[in-house]
Amino acid sequence: MITAAPPVTPKKNYINATEGLKSWLLTVDHKRIGILYLLGVTFFFALGGLFAALIRLELATPAGDLVESNTYNKFFTMHGIIMVFLFLIPSIPAVLGNFLIPLMIGAKDVAFPRINLLSWYIYMTSGLFVLTSLFMGGVDTGWTFYTPFSSSYSNGYVVATGLGIFISGFSSILTGLNFIVTIHRMRAPGLTWFRLPLFVWAHYATSMIQILGTPVIAVTLLLLVLERGFHIGFFDPAYGGDPVLFQHMFWFYSHPAVYIMILPSMGVVTEIITTFSSKKPFGYTFIAFSSVAIAVFGFIVWGHHLFVSSQSVYAGMVFSILSYVVAIPSAIKVFNWTSTMYKGSVRVTTPMLYALGFIGLFTIGGLTGLFLACLGVDVHLTDTYFVIAHFHYVMVGGAIMGFLGGIHYWWPKIFGKMYNEGWSKLSAVVVFIGFNLTFFPQFLLGYMGMPRRYHVYPPEFQVLNVLSSAGASILGLGYLLPFCYLIWSLKYGPDAPPNPWGATTLEWTTSSPPPTENFEVTPVITQEAYTYAPEEVVHVG
Amino acid sequence: MPQRRSFTLASHASALQHHFENIEQQKDASTIGMWVFLVTEVMFFGGMFLAYFVYRQAYPAAFASASNKTNLYIGAANTTVLICSSLTMALAVHAAAMGKKNLIVLFLILTLLLGGTFLGVKAYEYHDKWVHHEVPGRNFDCEGCTDAAHTPLFFALYFGMTGLHATHMIVGAGIIIFLIMKARKGVFNAAYHTPVELFGLYWHFVDIIWIFLFPLLYLIDRSGAVK
Amino acid sequence: MGQKSFQLFPEAASTIAGQVDGLYAYLVLVSAFFSLLIAFLIVFFAIKYRKRGDEIPAPVDEHSIGGMLLEIVWSVIPLGLSMVMFAWGASIFFTESRPPADSMEIYVTGKQWMWKIQHNEGSREINELHIPVNRDIKLTLTSEDVIHDFYVPAFRTKTDVLPGKYTTEWFRPTKVGEYHIFCAEYCGTKHSGMIGTVYVLSQEDYNKWLGEGSGEGSMAEQGQALFNQLGCGNCHASLINKGNGRCPNLNGVFGTTVDLKDGSRVRADESYIRESVLYPQAKIVAGYDDIMPTFKGLITEDGLLKLVEYVKSLGNPNGTQTSVVPAATQTSATEPKTRQQDKTSPQAGSVPRNR
């Protein structure tokens, strides 16, 4: 552990190196680009959250008494599109990945800094498309855009929104491409693959999915836009097409997409657990390979979204068994994280609270995935609130907890400031409680048979819905708090030392915040990863 | 692993970007980057190829009769033109490796001309289809086609796939112009010609896509066996 | 529909529901076990191994505590438990995909935003499904517009309802009562209004309900009227038409395997009949020319189902299966299984033309 000299924000770091809006908007510094992305994803998270609040408000009563059906249908559609494409997919890779990967591998920047900046502009443009379509009136197809409703019946702005998502895909592809080349070719001397931090392994696996899967959703949306414009019949039986083909093509990307959303979060959790147990991760190789296994297997399970779609029984069986196989690597990670804490020296800090929360909630979310992989049970549960509860457990209880944990863990490094530990721990607890109250009742609603995307529902479902809406307000509060104390810390928080947590990865060997060029001299790695000993990294000039 | 030669020419140093340790690392990274990008392009076109295979298998008669509406000779000629443009592109890369500025420019211009010819012929074919009511949409009317309800699918895929391909060629043409400008300024030499080489990869890839498109769109059942 | 009180678990009202609930219980147990185990362990470790003083723990040699073995054990055990889930679930799914041969058939057309239900005997309902208890019921469903889904939570079954295609769903209700029907595939504005009720009645009450029927004649009879109205009998031979020999004979064709002109073979099921009426050029029967016009735009999905029922009835000279079974007999079908025969010889009465 590096024992600290009195912490002082260095005079020149990447934040104050140059001044002016133009220096930020035309930056090629991966750290500044990470901050630009942070601003973007935070905005879209708030917008998506606003739609969530409206949904839960409406669902507190069985009748459709807040808004009319067409408007409600737009609420859940915009909530899904914004949260999936404009928040979850970019969040950890584009914010934390961009900021940290070059630092973690001892590089000066990513392989293609200008492409990195381009990817941010593409992301913001796609957001503009989606916002424009929202202001024009929005779209009501659900984020899944099933045909022929989306191609021939919807009165919403399918083309504008579809194009927006199409564009956002290129941002994701470029990020993934950049990371793959960076990790392959820009590692510091001595940094072999198996000395890499597991955060980097997680992002490498994620990048594989991004480059292979995203083009398929791009072409699918392109065909949908053509269909809507020219009534061609790719997917509409009225013109000779097959609506189930759309579902296959859509889910071929959108299932791997969920692993884009969760793998980086798992990488964050590994880093946090190891640092706050002061112990190297149990089963490093297994954790590394499990990320790759999830990426590979994630591509061959998409049919589990089509069990009742008229897909053949035999195809259903193949997809079901593969869906169980893809769950095993995640289980391996959970067991390895737990074992890391065994005989460690555990500090329950705010990042650790989020990481532990992740483990609990992701476990529940992942296990409920097994219910849905189960053919006989899925026939009953698919398209009900059980599915909604499942994916919110993994996406919010998992991915977002990981994102928040990562923000809190690396905040001192990124901004050179410490936040108030009391408020941050309180918020973590509020988020945990609010989250469970919001989404656990939805498992019960699902088995009861309440379908998803319902604006009105039979009165016997009200009690559980009210519980869920109450939880949502607590969850919303829990998300609002970090926004307050984190921003407050920027001005009033104490300066952060280079390594406040006693971590061992390379980013903690530079100042907080780092200088623009990251390292004054390129580090040379001579030890295995996660060596918790007084002298862990040797700098050679 | 390709042999690495290290030079210390002045132009070599200026091409090195600040975040790379040396020019070899930069070239390596750029090359991997281009290959990864081409993989994404395979997946991009792949989606349409999938739709093509699904619908051809479902409606073989419709696809066969619709394919016969394409002009075999024009398609074959265009294929030859494109293959020649790949040859001239390869020659441009070779010239760049030799550091022969005038040859680079010459071959790039030839590639551009051949690519332009391809696009011009394609435009003619599109116009021809429009005039004969073979564009899916309101005015669609495929004369003498079997299974008329499903022939629009073939034509939709025809326009979708060749349109996507043509878009890639247009972008490529723009990049060729950019490379010509750089070549004329003498930017490329034996030590540094990575942009030409990597663009060559892209151009060959676009060519290969066409080599798949041609038989799938123009050559179905020319013998008339499918009923 | 009577108000239901607050419940935490749905009623089980079909034979498959019990099986699904059993598997669900297994899933809940396994999940609860592992969730609680992990939750307990991380809390326990966080407390027991909390940092004391300034020491950094000595690196733990993974091999000494059987690192590799542990990894294998905690991969294999979850895999084993998962395979049980898979096999059990697949078996239920397989059962759900195979309606019993003598099921009572009912036709459902979904459209924005209602369910239209047609019984064989001619009764029609909107958003209601009256069925007898303890009988196998097979639904054949299609949509007139977008994708819908016919979901009965109490039966634990659902299937997507697609435009341009027929899907099927079967169940055997075990309890008299009223159960929700929900549309479970988002279909636009009134998706959540596209709900209905299943009325499971005793056989006696069901017979009584049927007796109050629409009076329009059975579906097959209505189909026959359409058949004549659209002029199909001018070409196709059927029980009462001679046809003109230039079209395949429809007598007994339903359920058989038909040879097509391009050498392939297709089973003459509901989907084949529908496709032949709307897209006759897609599959030409061997020995015949491509001369049938399309009836797309001239017939509704409801009409198509009636035609299908009519053609089915041609395959069964004794008339269509009736669902009006005297209350005393609780067993199902009395009708000979003529639909399952597989004829490969050319249709009787047709004159194969050589090309």
PDB file of N, CA and C in Angstrom, chain A residues 81 141-147 150 246 250-251 452-453, chain C residues 185:
ATOM      1  N   ILE A  81     -36.152   2.623 -24.506  1.00  0.00           N
ATOM      2  CA  ILE A  81     -35.162   3.025 -25.521  1.00  0.00           C
ATOM      3  C   ILE A  81     -34.063   3.873 -24.902  1.00  0.00           C
ATOM      4  N   THR A 141     -44.028   1.854 -29.732  1.00  0.00           N
ATOM      5  CA  THR A 141     -43.941   0.470 -30.182  1.00  0.00           C
ATOM      6  C   THR A 141     -43.343  -0.471 -29.136  1.00  0.00           C
ATOM      7  N   GLY A 142     -42.929   0.085 -27.990  1.00  0.00           N
ATOM      8  CA  GLY A 142     -42.092  -0.713 -27.093  1.00  0.00           C
ATOM      9  C   GLY A 142     -40.666  -0.647 -27.617  1.00  0.00           C
ATOM     10  N   TRP A 143     -39.664  -0.818 -26.743  1.00  0.00           N
ATOM     11  CA  TRP A 143     -38.290  -0.687 -27.228  1.00  0.00           C
ATOM     12  C   TRP A 143     -37.921  -1.812 -28.169  1.00  0.00           C
ATOM     13  N   THR A 144     -38.789  -2.849 -28.256  1.00  0.00           N
ATOM     14  CA  THR A 144     -38.508  -3.993 -29.095  1.00  0.00           C
ATOM     15  C   THR A 144     -39.042  -3.869 -30.519  1.00  0.00           C
ATOM     16  N   PHE A 145     -39.843  -2.852 -30.814  1.00  0.00           N
ATOM     17  CA  PHE A 145     -40.252  -2.537 -32.191  1.00  0.00           C
ATOM     18  C   PHE A 145     -40.833  -3.702 -32.978  1.00  0.00           C
ATOM     19  N   TYR A 146     -41.571  -4.606 -32.332  1.00  0.00           N
ATOM     20  CA  TYR A 146     -42.068  -5.762 -33.078  1.00  0.00           C
ATOM     21  C   TYR A 146     -42.915  -5.345 -34.272  1.00  0.00           C
ATOM     22  N   THR A 147     -42.730  -6.059 -35.378  1.00  0.00           N
ATOM     23  CA  THR A 147     -43.535  -5.848 -36.570  1.00  0.00           C
ATOM     24  C   THR A 147     -44.714  -6.803 -36.531  1.00  0.00           C
ATOM     25  N   SER A 150     -44.935  -2.032 -35.595  1.00  0.00           N
ATOM     26  CA  SER A 150     -44.037  -0.886 -35.767  1.00  0.00           C
ATOM     27  C   SER A 150     -43.905  -0.486 -37.219  1.00  0.00           C
ATOM     28  N   PHE A 246     -38.186 -10.641 -38.004  1.00  0.00           N
ATOM     29  CA  PHE A 246     -37.748  -9.432 -37.307  1.00  0.00           C
ATOM     30  C   PHE A 246     -37.319  -9.772 -35.896  1.00  0.00           C
ATOM     31  N   PHE A 250     -33.767  -9.030 -34.406  1.00  0.00           N
ATOM     32  CA  PHE A 250     -33.689  -8.081 -33.298  1.00  0.00           C
ATOM     33  C   PHE A 250     -32.987  -8.692 -32.100  1.00  0.00           C
ATOM     34  N   TRP A 251     -33.401  -9.909 -31.733  1.00  0.00           N
ATOM     35  CA  TRP A 251     -32.852 -10.508 -30.512  1.00  0.00           C
ATOM     36  C   TRP A 251     -31.458 -11.063 -30.715  1.00  0.00           C
ATOM     37  N   ARG A 452     -47.077  -7.550 -19.167  1.00  0.00           N
ATOM     38  CA  ARG A 452     -46.318  -6.313 -19.212  1.00  0.00           C
ATOM     39  C   ARG A 452     -46.933  -5.354 -20.208  1.00  0.00           C
ATOM     40  N   ARG A 453     -46.515  -4.104 -20.104  1.00  0.00           N
ATOM     41  CA  ARG A 453     -46.990  -3.059 -21.000  1.00  0.00           C
ATOM     42  C   ARG A 453     -48.490  -2.829 -20.881  1.00  0.00           C
TER      43      ARG A 453
ATOM     44  N   GLU C 185     -49.141  -9.764 -25.869  1.00  0.00           N
ATOM     45  CA  GLU C 185     -48.108  -9.244 -26.767  1.00  0.00           C
ATOM     46  C   GLU C 185     -48.551  -7.857 -27.161  1.00  0.00           C
TER      47      GLU C 185
END
